Coordinates of C-alpha atoms in Angstrom, one line a residue:
R190 CA 30.7 101.0 53.9
V191 CA 31.6 99.3 58.0
V192 CA 34.8 100.3 59.1
V193 CA 36.6 97.0 61.0
E194 CA 39.0 97.6 63.5
R195 CA 41.9 94.6 62.5
A196 CA 43.3 94.3 65.5
S197 CA 39.7 92.7 66.7
S198 CA 37.6 91.9 63.5
L199 CA 34.6 93.9 65.3
V200 CA 33.1 96.3 63.4
V201 CA 33.8 100.3 64.8
G202 CA 31.8 102.2 62.9
S203 CA 30.6 102.8 58.8
V204 CA 31.7 105.6 55.6
N205 CA 29.3 105.9 53.2
L206 CA 28.7 108.4 50.2
K207 CA 25.1 109.4 50.1
G208 CA 24.1 108.9 46.3
P209 CA 26.2 109.3 42.8
P210 CA 27.9 113.0 42.0
D211 CA 24.8 115.4 41.7
E212 CA 24.2 117.7 38.9
Q213 CA 27.0 119.9 40.2
G214 CA 29.8 117.0 40.4
D215 CA 29.1 116.4 44.4
V216 CA 29.4 113.8 46.3
E217 CA 28.4 113.6 50.0
I218 CA 30.3 111.4 52.1
G219 CA 29.3 110.7 56.1
W220 CA 30.9 108.5 58.8
G221 CA 30.7 107.1 62.1
I222 CA 32.5 105.8 65.0
D223 CA 31.2 103.9 67.6
Q224 CA 32.4 105.8 70.6
S225 CA 34.1 103.3 72.6
V226 CA 36.7 103.7 69.9
R227 CA 37.3 107.1 68.4
G228 CA 40.7 109.0 67.9
R229 CA 42.3 106.9 66.5
G230 CA 42.1 107.7 63.5
Y231 CA 39.2 105.0 61.9
A232 CA 37.5 107.4 60.5
S233 CA 40.3 109.5 59.0
E234 CA 41.5 106.7 56.9
A235 CA 38.3 105.0 56.4
A236 CA 36.3 108.6 54.8
A237 CA 40.3 109.4 53.0
A238 CA 40.1 105.8 51.2
V239 CA 36.3 105.7 50.3
A240 CA 36.8 109.4 49.3
R241 CA 39.8 108.5 47.0
W242 CA 37.4 106.0 45.1
A243 CA 35.0 108.6 44.7
S244 CA 37.3 110.6 43.4
T245 CA 37.9 108.5 40.7
Q246 CA 34.4 108.2 39.3
A247 CA 32.6 109.8 36.7
G248 CA 31.5 112.8 36.8
F249 CA 33.3 113.2 40.1
K250 CA 33.6 117.1 40.9
S251 CA 33.4 117.2 45.2
L252 CA 33.1 116.3 47.8
S253 CA 31.3 117.6 50.6
A254 CA 29.8 116.7 54.2
T255 CA 27.3 118.1 56.7
I256 CA 28.6 118.6 60.0
P257 CA 27.2 119.6 63.2
D258 CA 29.1 123.3 64.3
Q259 CA 29.6 121.2 67.8
N260 CA 31.0 117.8 66.2
F261 CA 34.7 119.0 66.5
P262 CA 35.8 115.4 66.1
S263 CA 34.2 115.0 62.8
Q264 CA 35.7 118.5 61.5
C265 CA 39.2 117.9 61.6
V266 CA 38.3 114.4 60.0
A267 CA 37.2 116.6 57.1
S268 CA 40.4 118.7 57.6
R269 CA 42.7 115.8 57.3
L270 CA 40.0 114.6 54.0
G271 CA 40.9 118.5 52.8
M272 CA 37.6 119.8 53.1
V273 CA 36.7 123.6 54.0
R274 CA 33.6 124.8 55.5
T275 CA 31.6 126.7 53.4
D276 CA 28.9 129.2 53.8
E277 CA 26.2 127.2 52.7
T278 CA 24.2 124.8 54.6
R279 CA 22.1 121.9 53.8
R280 CA 19.3 119.6 55.8
G281 CA 19.5 122.7 58.6
L282 CA 23.8 122.2 59.1
P283 CA 26.9 123.2 57.7
L284 CA 28.3 122.7 54.9
W285 CA 32.5 121.2 54.3
R286 CA 34.0 120.7 50.8
R287 CA 36.5 119.8 49.1
T288 CA 37.3 120.3 44.8
S289 CA 39.8 118.7 44.8
R290 CA 40.8 115.2 43.5
A291 CA 43.8 114.4 46.0
G292 CA 42.8 112.3 48.2

């Protein structure tokens, strides 16, 4: 899904789900926002909307994201989504997860 800035109608980023729920019902989400417009809430707004939609889909039980330890802005987005850092890793990156359906 592209993230479009309303005022300019420019594409400023994207948010996506990395597939359907896995065998445990987990759906991985990812986002990226152009550096020139970071800090305006676009990632939080877009990711929350996609997370709300995902939570209504059959088989959904949890939402996850992989976020490097040094990526503080994405950690803040994950926290706003109700995610917490787990002790797990995926593809060598720390795994954040939310198990509630709230978005």
